mmCIF file of C-alpha atoms in Angstrom:
data_model
loop_
_atom_site.group_PDB
_atom_site.id
_atom_site.type_symbol
_atom_site.label_atom_id
_atom_site.label_comp_id
_atom_site.label_asym_id
_atom_site.label_seq_id
_atom_site.Cartn_x
_atom_site.Cartn_y
_atom_site.Cartn_z
ATOM 1 C CA UNK P 7 5.107 24.979 -5.616
ATOM 2 C CA UNK P 8 2.513 22.275 -5.807
ATOM 3 C CA UNK P 9 3.141 18.724 -6.884
ATOM 4 C CA UNK P 10 0.320 16.636 -8.212
ATOM 5 C CA UNK P 11 0.803 13.549 -6.035
ATOM 6 C CA UNK P 12 -2.093 11.787 -7.683
ATOM 7 C CA UNK P 13 -0.446 11.954 -11.091
ATOM 8 C CA UNK P 14 1.685 8.840 -10.521
ATOM 9 C CA UNK P 15 -1.219 6.951 -8.969
ATOM 10 C CA UNK P 16 -2.512 6.603 -12.520
ATOM 11 C CA UNK P 17 -1.108 3.432 -14.103
ATOM 12 C CA UNK P 18 -0.365 5.303 -17.358
ATOM 13 C CA UNK P 19 1.961 7.895 -15.759
ATOM 14 C CA UNK P 20 3.491 5.312 -13.481
ATOM 15 C CA UNK P 21 4.292 3.095 -16.453
ATOM 16 C CA UNK P 22 6.615 5.720 -17.907
ATOM 17 C CA UNK P 23 8.106 6.704 -14.537
ATOM 18 C CA UNK P 24 8.919 3.041 -13.778
ATOM 19 C CA UNK P 25 10.545 2.666 -17.198
ATOM 20 C CA UNK P 26 12.897 5.543 -16.394
ATOM 21 C CA UNK P 27 13.730 4.222 -12.901
ATOM 22 C CA UNK P 28 14.513 0.586 -13.767
ATOM 23 C CA UNK P 29 17.997 1.178 -15.345
ATOM 24 C CA UNK P 30 19.008 3.322 -12.360
ATOM 25 C CA UNK P 31 18.166 0.632 -9.794
ATOM 26 C CA UNK P 32 19.664 -2.127 -11.986
ATOM 27 C CA UNK P 33 23.042 -0.359 -12.135
ATOM 28 C CA UNK P 34 22.987 0.260 -8.359
ATOM 29 C CA UNK P 35 22.123 -3.405 -7.717
ATOM 30 C CA UNK P 36 25.030 -4.657 -9.861
ATOM 31 C CA UNK P 37 27.561 -2.281 -8.268
ATOM 32 C CA UNK P 38 26.427 -3.183 -4.739
ATOM 33 C CA UNK P 39 26.398 -6.906 -5.533
ATOM 34 C CA UNK P 40 29.979 -6.857 -6.832
ATOM 35 C CA UNK P 41 31.137 -4.760 -3.856
ATOM 36 C CA UNK P 42 29.263 -6.962 -1.375
ATOM 37 C CA UNK P 43 30.667 -10.202 -2.799
ATOM 38 C CA UNK P 44 34.186 -8.735 -2.850
ATOM 39 C CA UNK P 45 33.963 -7.721 0.823
ATOM 40 C CA UNK P 46 32.278 -11.002 1.703
ATOM 41 C CA UNK P 47 34.882 -13.274 0.112
ATOM 42 C CA UNK P 48 38.118 -11.254 0.080
ATOM 43 C CA UNK P 49 37.954 -8.770 2.960
ATOM 44 C CA UNK P 50 35.871 -10.420 5.686
ATOM 45 C CA UNK P 51 38.039 -12.693 7.860
ATOM 46 C CA UNK P 52 37.470 -16.379 8.604
ATOM 47 C CA UNK P 53 35.051 -16.914 11.486
ATOM 48 C CA UNK P 54 36.749 -18.369 14.564
ATOM 49 C CA UNK P 55 33.837 -20.731 15.277
ATOM 50 C CA UNK P 56 32.311 -21.572 11.910
ATOM 51 C CA UNK P 57 35.328 -21.319 9.625
ATOM 52 C CA UNK P 58 34.416 -20.414 6.062
ATOM 53 C CA UNK P 59 30.880 -21.840 6.237
ATOM 54 C CA UNK P 60 29.622 -18.583 7.745
ATOM 55 C CA UNK P 61 30.064 -16.868 4.337
ATOM 56 C CA UNK P 62 26.564 -18.106 3.522
ATOM 57 C CA UNK P 63 25.439 -15.232 5.796
ATOM 58 C CA UNK P 64 26.002 -12.747 2.947
ATOM 59 C CA UNK P 65 22.989 -14.147 1.119
ATOM 60 C CA UNK P 66 21.079 -15.819 3.939
ATOM 61 C CA UNK P 67 20.479 -12.730 6.079
ATOM 62 C CA UNK P 68 19.664 -10.303 3.218
ATOM 63 C CA UNK P 69 17.265 -12.879 1.733
ATOM 64 C CA UNK P 70 15.568 -13.500 5.088
ATOM 65 C CA UNK P 71 15.203 -9.772 5.786
ATOM 66 C CA UNK P 72 13.834 -9.094 2.302
ATOM 67 C CA UNK P 73 11.365 -11.984 2.600
ATOM 68 C CA UNK P 74 9.788 -10.422 5.701
ATOM 69 C CA UNK P 75 10.077 -6.807 4.598
ATOM 70 C CA UNK P 76 8.593 -7.436 1.151
ATOM 71 C CA UNK P 77 5.661 -9.252 2.739
ATOM 72 C CA UNK P 78 4.832 -6.210 4.888
ATOM 73 C CA UNK P 79 5.122 -3.902 1.860
ATOM 74 C CA UNK P 80 2.956 -6.252 -0.202
ATOM 75 C CA UNK P 81 0.277 -6.411 2.511
ATOM 76 C CA UNK P 82 0.433 -2.620 2.886
ATOM 77 C CA UNK P 83 -0.232 -1.969 -0.810
ATOM 78 C CA UNK P 84 -2.844 -4.718 -0.974
ATOM 79 C CA UNK P 85 -4.564 -3.121 2.040
ATOM 80 C CA UNK P 86 -4.458 0.353 0.480
ATOM 81 C CA UNK P 87 -5.927 -1.105 -2.701
ATOM 82 C CA UNK P 88 -8.689 -2.767 -0.709
ATOM 83 C CA UNK P 89 -9.499 0.323 1.364
ATOM 84 C CA UNK P 90 -9.309 3.034 -1.302
ATOM 85 C CA UNK P 91 -9.987 0.961 -4.408
ATOM 86 C CA UNK P 92 -6.797 2.240 -6.058
ATOM 87 C CA UNK P 93 -5.803 0.037 -8.972
ATOM 88 C CA UNK P 94 -2.092 0.779 -8.952
ATOM 89 C CA UNK P 95 -1.593 -0.166 -5.287
ATOM 90 C CA UNK P 96 -3.148 -3.576 -5.889
ATOM 91 C CA UNK P 97 -1.016 -4.088 -8.989
ATOM 92 C CA UNK P 98 2.009 -3.291 -6.861
ATOM 93 C CA UNK P 99 1.094 -5.955 -4.312
ATOM 94 C CA UNK P 100 0.752 -8.482 -7.135
ATOM 95 C CA UNK P 101 4.135 -7.412 -8.533
ATOM 96 C CA UNK P 102 5.883 -7.840 -5.166
ATOM 97 C CA UNK P 103 4.661 -11.375 -4.377
ATOM 98 C CA UNK P 104 6.952 -13.447 -6.678
ATOM 99 C CA UNK P 105 10.098 -11.585 -5.573
ATOM 100 C CA UNK P 106 9.085 -12.023 -1.935
ATOM 101 C CA UNK P 107 8.474 -15.726 -2.472
ATOM 102 C CA UNK P 108 11.842 -16.055 -4.204
ATOM 103 C CA UNK P 109 13.711 -14.448 -1.299
ATOM 104 C CA UNK P 110 11.810 -16.666 1.153
ATOM 105 C CA UNK P 111 12.881 -19.739 -0.802
ATOM 106 C CA UNK P 112 16.494 -18.495 -0.908
ATOM 107 C CA UNK P 113 16.446 -17.864 2.861
ATOM 108 C CA UNK P 114 15.172 -21.428 3.477
ATOM 109 C CA UNK P 115 17.552 -22.990 0.958
ATOM 110 C CA UNK P 116 20.700 -21.243 2.200
ATOM 111 C CA UNK P 117 19.547 -21.909 5.762
ATOM 112 C CA UNK P 118 19.429 -25.643 5.021
ATOM 113 C CA UNK P 119 22.875 -25.603 3.420
ATOM 114 C CA UNK P 120 24.212 -23.701 6.404
ATOM 115 C CA UNK P 121 22.383 -25.874 8.930
ATOM 116 C CA UNK P 122 23.790 -29.133 7.549
ATOM 117 C CA UNK P 123 27.478 -28.444 8.341
ATOM 118 C CA UNK P 124 26.762 -26.472 11.547
ATOM 119 C CA UNK P 125 23.825 -28.301 13.155
ATOM 120 C CA UNK P 126 24.221 -31.626 11.377
ATOM 121 C CA UNK P 127 20.764 -31.449 9.794
ATOM 122 C CA UNK P 128 19.188 -29.835 6.725
ATOM 123 C CA UNK P 129 15.929 -29.108 8.481
ATOM 124 C CA UNK P 130 14.319 -29.075 11.925
ATOM 125 C CA UNK P 131 10.743 -28.163 12.823
ATOM 126 C CA UNK P 132 11.936 -25.303 14.945
ATOM 127 C CA UNK P 133 9.958 -22.088 15.457
ATOM 128 C CA UNK P 134 12.100 -19.864 13.214
ATOM 129 C CA UNK P 135 12.318 -22.338 10.337
ATOM 130 C CA UNK P 136 8.669 -23.349 10.503
ATOM 131 C CA UNK P 137 7.351 -19.774 10.572
ATOM 132 C CA UNK P 138 9.582 -18.884 7.588
ATOM 133 C CA UNK P 139 8.175 -21.908 5.729
ATOM 134 C CA UNK P 140 4.652 -20.648 6.527
ATOM 135 C CA UNK P 141 5.701 -17.315 5.006
ATOM 136 C CA UNK P 142 6.575 -19.134 1.768
ATOM 137 C CA UNK P 143 3.131 -20.789 1.808
ATOM 138 C CA UNK P 144 1.486 -17.390 2.376
ATOM 139 C CA UNK P 145 3.234 -15.956 -0.689
ATOM 140 C CA UNK P 146 2.290 -19.019 -2.746
ATOM 141 C CA UNK P 147 -1.289 -18.847 -1.426
ATOM 142 C CA UNK P 148 -1.542 -15.168 -2.370
ATOM 143 C CA UNK P 149 -0.257 -15.826 -5.896
ATOM 144 C CA UNK P 150 -2.366 -18.935 -6.552
ATOM 145 C CA UNK P 151 -5.523 -17.276 -5.242
ATOM 146 C CA UNK P 152 -4.978 -14.295 -7.531
ATOM 147 C CA UNK P 153 -4.219 -16.574 -10.459
ATOM 148 C CA UNK P 154 -7.408 -18.567 -9.824
ATOM 149 C CA UNK P 155 -9.737 -15.557 -10.077
ATOM 150 C CA UNK P 156 -10.395 -14.225 -13.560
ATOM 151 C CA UNK P 157 -11.630 -10.760 -12.692
ATOM 152 C CA UNK P 158 -8.488 -8.776 -11.696
ATOM 153 C CA UNK P 159 -10.300 -6.459 -9.290
ATOM 154 C CA UNK P 160 -11.877 -9.360 -7.421
ATOM 155 C CA UNK P 161 -8.508 -11.151 -7.419
ATOM 156 C CA UNK P 162 -6.982 -8.003 -5.855
ATOM 157 C CA UNK P 163 -9.550 -7.977 -3.081
ATOM 158 C CA UNK P 164 -9.297 -11.683 -2.271
ATOM 159 C CA UNK P 165 -5.494 -11.485 -2.322
ATOM 160 C CA UNK P 166 -5.554 -8.467 -0.021
ATOM 161 C CA UNK P 167 -7.489 -10.405 2.617
ATOM 162 C CA UNK P 168 -4.947 -13.282 2.604
ATOM 163 C CA UNK P 169 -2.029 -10.815 2.620
ATOM 164 C CA UNK P 170 -3.422 -8.816 5.555
ATOM 165 C CA UNK P 171 -4.291 -11.873 7.654
ATOM 166 C CA UNK P 172 -0.806 -13.286 6.988
ATOM 167 C CA UNK P 173 0.925 -10.204 8.415
ATOM 168 C CA UNK P 174 0.505 -11.758 11.868
ATOM 169 C CA UNK P 175 3.208 -14.256 10.858
ATOM 170 C CA UNK P 176 5.891 -11.561 10.457
ATOM 171 C CA UNK P 177 6.358 -10.708 14.174
ATOM 172 C CA UNK P 178 6.190 -14.449 14.879
ATOM 173 C CA UNK P 179 9.169 -15.037 12.551
ATOM 174 C CA UNK P 180 11.053 -12.075 13.924
ATOM 175 C CA UNK P 181 10.606 -12.863 17.623
ATOM 176 C CA UNK P 182 10.587 -16.656 17.284
ATOM 177 C CA UNK P 183 14.209 -16.868 18.402
ATOM 178 C CA UNK P 184 13.307 -15.083 21.640
ATOM 179 C CA UNK P 185 9.907 -16.616 22.347
ATOM 180 C CA UNK P 186 10.878 -20.248 21.899
ATOM 181 C CA UNK P 187 13.977 -22.319 22.434
ATOM 182 C CA UNK P 188 15.192 -22.662 18.893
ATOM 183 C CA UNK P 189 18.161 -24.208 17.200
ATOM 184 C CA UNK P 190 18.418 -21.034 15.141
ATOM 185 C CA UNK P 191 20.727 -18.467 16.668
ATOM 186 C CA UNK P 192 19.443 -15.117 17.963
ATOM 187 C CA UNK P 193 19.667 -11.876 16.020
ATOM 188 C CA UNK P 194 23.255 -11.083 14.979
ATOM 189 C CA UNK P 195 22.385 -7.469 14.328
ATOM 190 C CA UNK P 196 19.841 -5.437 16.273
ATOM 191 C CA UNK P 197 19.035 -1.792 16.787
ATOM 192 C CA UNK P 198 19.408 -1.984 20.553
ATOM 193 C CA UNK P 199 22.860 -3.563 20.827
ATOM 194 C CA UNK P 200 26.148 -3.301 19.016
ATOM 195 C CA UNK P 201 26.463 -6.081 16.417
ATOM 196 C CA UNK P 202 28.077 -9.338 17.479
ATOM 197 C CA UNK P 203 30.315 -9.694 14.445
ATOM 198 C CA UNK P 204 33.516 -8.329 12.909
ATOM 199 C CA UNK P 205 33.164 -4.978 11.113
ATOM 200 C CA UNK P 206 34.117 -6.340 7.671
ATOM 201 C CA UNK P 207 31.529 -9.119 8.016
ATOM 202 C CA UNK P 208 28.860 -6.615 9.024
ATOM 203 C CA UNK P 209 29.738 -4.181 6.220
ATOM 204 C CA UNK P 210 29.701 -6.986 3.647
ATOM 205 C CA UNK P 211 26.314 -8.148 4.877
ATOM 206 C CA UNK P 212 24.804 -4.664 4.858
ATOM 207 C CA UNK P 213 26.110 -3.986 1.331
ATOM 208 C CA UNK P 214 24.452 -7.236 0.232
ATOM 209 C CA UNK P 215 21.227 -6.128 1.939
ATOM 210 C CA UNK P 216 21.321 -2.888 -0.089
ATOM 211 C CA UNK P 217 22.017 -4.882 -3.271
ATOM 212 C CA UNK P 218 18.972 -7.068 -2.524
ATOM 213 C CA UNK P 219 16.894 -3.898 -2.035
ATOM 214 C CA UNK P 220 17.948 -2.383 -5.348
ATOM 215 C CA UNK P 221 17.431 -5.693 -7.146
ATOM 216 C CA UNK P 222 13.943 -6.045 -5.655
ATOM 217 C CA UNK P 223 12.951 -2.499 -6.616
ATOM 218 C CA UNK P 224 14.163 -2.947 -10.203
ATOM 219 C CA UNK P 225 12.425 -6.291 -10.616
ATOM 220 C CA UNK P 226 9.175 -5.191 -8.956
ATOM 221 C CA UNK P 227 9.033 -2.123 -11.211
ATOM 222 C CA UNK P 228 9.619 -4.346 -14.253
ATOM 223 C CA UNK P 229 6.856 -6.710 -13.168
ATOM 224 C CA UNK P 230 4.531 -3.815 -12.307
ATOM 225 C CA UNK P 231 4.991 -2.523 -15.858
ATOM 226 C CA UNK P 232 4.042 -5.962 -17.197
ATOM 227 C CA UNK P 233 0.925 -6.067 -15.019
ATOM 228 C CA UNK P 234 -0.083 -2.553 -16.078
ATOM 229 C CA UNK P 235 0.224 -3.541 -19.746
ATOM 230 C CA UNK P 236 -1.789 -6.722 -19.170
ATOM 231 C CA UNK P 237 -4.611 -4.977 -17.398
ATOM 232 C CA UNK P 238 -4.702 -1.754 -19.382
ATOM 233 C CA UNK P 239 -4.287 -3.309 -22.817
ATOM 234 C CA UNK P 240 -7.767 -2.147 -23.852
ATOM 235 C CA UNK P 241 -7.134 1.521 -23.021
ATOM 236 C CA UNK P 242 -6.321 4.313 -25.452
ATOM 237 C CA UNK P 243 -3.034 5.243 -23.780
ATOM 238 C CA UNK P 244 -1.670 1.755 -24.441
ATOM 239 C CA UNK P 245 -2.829 2.038 -28.043
ATOM 240 C CA UNK P 246 -0.955 5.317 -28.320
ATOM 241 C CA UNK P 247 2.247 3.710 -26.988
ATOM 242 C CA UNK P 248 2.951 2.419 -30.450
ATOM 243 C CA UNK P 249 3.436 5.878 -31.900
ATOM 244 C CA UNK P 250 5.338 7.301 -28.918
ATOM 245 C CA UNK P 251 7.813 4.541 -28.045
ATOM 246 C CA UNK P 252 8.872 3.254 -31.421
ATOM 247 C CA UNK U 21 45.047 -12.272 1.995
ATOM 248 C CA UNK U 22 42.620 -14.982 3.114
ATOM 249 C CA UNK U 23 43.134 -17.413 0.223
ATOM 250 C CA UNK U 24 46.479 -18.854 -0.847
ATOM 251 C CA UNK U 25 45.258 -20.229 -4.168
ATOM 252 C CA UNK U 26 42.137 -20.674 -6.296
ATOM 253 C CA UNK U 27 41.684 -24.250 -5.094
ATOM 254 C CA UNK U 28 41.897 -22.927 -1.539
ATOM 255 C CA UNK U 29 39.164 -20.445 -2.467
ATOM 256 C CA UNK U 30 36.892 -23.074 -4.002
ATOM 257 C CA UNK U 31 37.501 -25.442 -1.108
ATOM 258 C CA UNK U 32 36.214 -22.840 1.415
ATOM 259 C CA UNK U 33 38.036 -24.487 4.300
ATOM 260 C CA UNK U 34 36.243 -27.774 3.649
ATOM 261 C CA UNK U 35 32.787 -26.161 3.406
ATOM 262 C CA UNK U 36 32.931 -25.628 -0.378
ATOM 263 C CA UNK U 37 29.892 -27.800 -1.106
ATOM 264 C CA UNK U 38 27.689 -25.879 1.327
ATOM 265 C CA UNK U 39 28.904 -22.375 0.485
ATOM 266 C CA UNK U 40 28.788 -22.875 -3.299
ATOM 267 C CA UNK U 41 25.584 -24.907 -3.069
ATOM 268 C CA UNK U 42 23.977 -21.861 -1.477
ATOM 269 C CA UNK U 43 25.424 -19.263 -3.834
ATOM 270 C CA UNK U 44 24.869 -21.249 -7.033
ATOM 271 C CA UNK U 45 21.181 -21.905 -6.385
ATOM 272 C CA UNK U 46 20.644 -18.286 -5.287
ATOM 273 C CA UNK U 47 22.124 -16.909 -8.500
ATOM 274 C CA UNK U 48 20.225 -19.402 -10.628
ATOM 275 C CA UNK U 49 16.971 -18.283 -8.947
ATOM 276 C CA UNK U 50 17.774 -14.597 -9.401
ATOM 277 C CA UNK U 51 18.773 -14.964 -13.049
ATOM 278 C CA UNK U 52 15.714 -17.147 -13.698
ATOM 279 C CA UNK U 53 13.424 -14.520 -12.183
ATOM 280 C CA UNK U 54 14.949 -11.765 -14.334
ATOM 281 C CA UNK U 55 14.633 -13.854 -17.516
ATOM 282 C CA UNK U 56 10.990 -14.760 -16.812
ATOM 283 C CA UNK U 57 9.991 -11.123 -16.160
ATOM 284 C CA UNK U 58 11.885 -9.911 -19.252
ATOM 285 C CA UNK U 59 10.372 -12.578 -21.476
ATOM 286 C CA UNK U 60 6.896 -11.654 -20.224
ATOM 287 C CA UNK U 61 7.577 -7.999 -21.082
ATOM 288 C CA UNK U 62 8.715 -8.949 -24.580
ATOM 289 C CA UNK U 63 5.717 -11.230 -25.219
ATOM 290 C CA UNK U 64 3.319 -8.575 -23.982
ATOM 291 C CA UNK U 65 4.763 -5.950 -26.292
ATOM 292 C CA UNK U 66 4.548 -8.318 -29.243
ATOM 293 C CA UNK U 67 0.955 -9.230 -28.428
ATOM 294 C CA UNK U 68 -0.015 -5.622 -27.819
ATOM 295 C CA UNK U 69 1.383 -4.349 -31.067
ATOM 296 C CA UNK U 70 -1.090 -6.756 -32.658
ATOM 297 C CA UNK U 71 -3.964 -5.539 -30.511
ATOM 298 C CA UNK U 72 -2.926 -1.967 -31.164
ATOM 299 C CA UNK U 73 -3.112 -2.548 -34.885
ATOM 300 C CA UNK U 74 -6.536 -4.076 -34.452
ATOM 301 C CA UNK U 75 -7.632 -1.098 -32.346
ATOM 302 C CA UNK U 76 -6.456 1.281 -35.070
ATOM 303 C CA UNK U 77 -8.210 -0.830 -37.691
ATOM 304 C CA UNK U 78 -11.452 -0.768 -35.699
ATOM 305 C CA UNK U 79 -11.214 2.997 -35.415
ATOM 306 C CA UNK U 80 -10.708 3.294 -39.163
ATOM 307 C CA UNK U 81 -13.698 1.037 -39.764
ATOM 308 C CA UNK U 82 -15.826 3.181 -37.500
ATOM 309 C CA UNK U 83 -14.705 6.323 -39.307
ATOM 310 C CA UNK U 84 -15.451 4.965 -42.785
ATOM 311 C CA UNK U 85 -18.782 3.315 -41.970
#
């Protein structure tokens, strides 16, 4: 059996595939969100050090992970688009950026509202916080640069360069808590060691991470469809949409 | 059960402001992002149905001329 892998690299086929996938990921995101919030607020016990304030973790950690992960995925697709001149990969990078920026903002915001009661300050210029703020600026830089260039293909290429250079910031964020003395605590969960938290807390957090994944996929697909329509509006397949989808 | 009452729940052991300040803004951001993307999709479809009509009209013009 042979599968034509190139079929879905064409924006027209991908447009229809994405339309079929969005409801699936939306339903998964809602189910996981409800389950995650239930575990987070009604199953997970009170923390012996931080009291109830630690419950911010159920959005802070998923948002922070997504902010870094989405950046790598965005740079990957932007790089593929730059190297192989594939339109859809560049559109994907453009579709990912706003969701990545949003999660970065949420990670910073919830971090501030967690830092205030625990550290006594909303913000410090510490390595972890500063590098995460730089990540937000990288996302904003990528989006504004693309918005400033009229020709979409040139915008893709310029954006790809920023995205690829910015990847160097990701390991800096990740290892900042080890490389420098920071106010931010070390990793609560890592592959090498057993997690330093109660099982219910960990499960709640991981369910919220999955919910954030499903949400991101659904929203990125939705935005990718918008971008495809914008850029392909002159093509015959878009003109034919009218007869097929109504 | 962790919470004895709803007010106990909203109070979050004295950290209510910080916990709900985080969650509220997060959900506002998420809902805002969904609404913006959906509105863009709707506008695009409306605009494109116009362009599609014009494309069809152009084709007709070409055929008749």
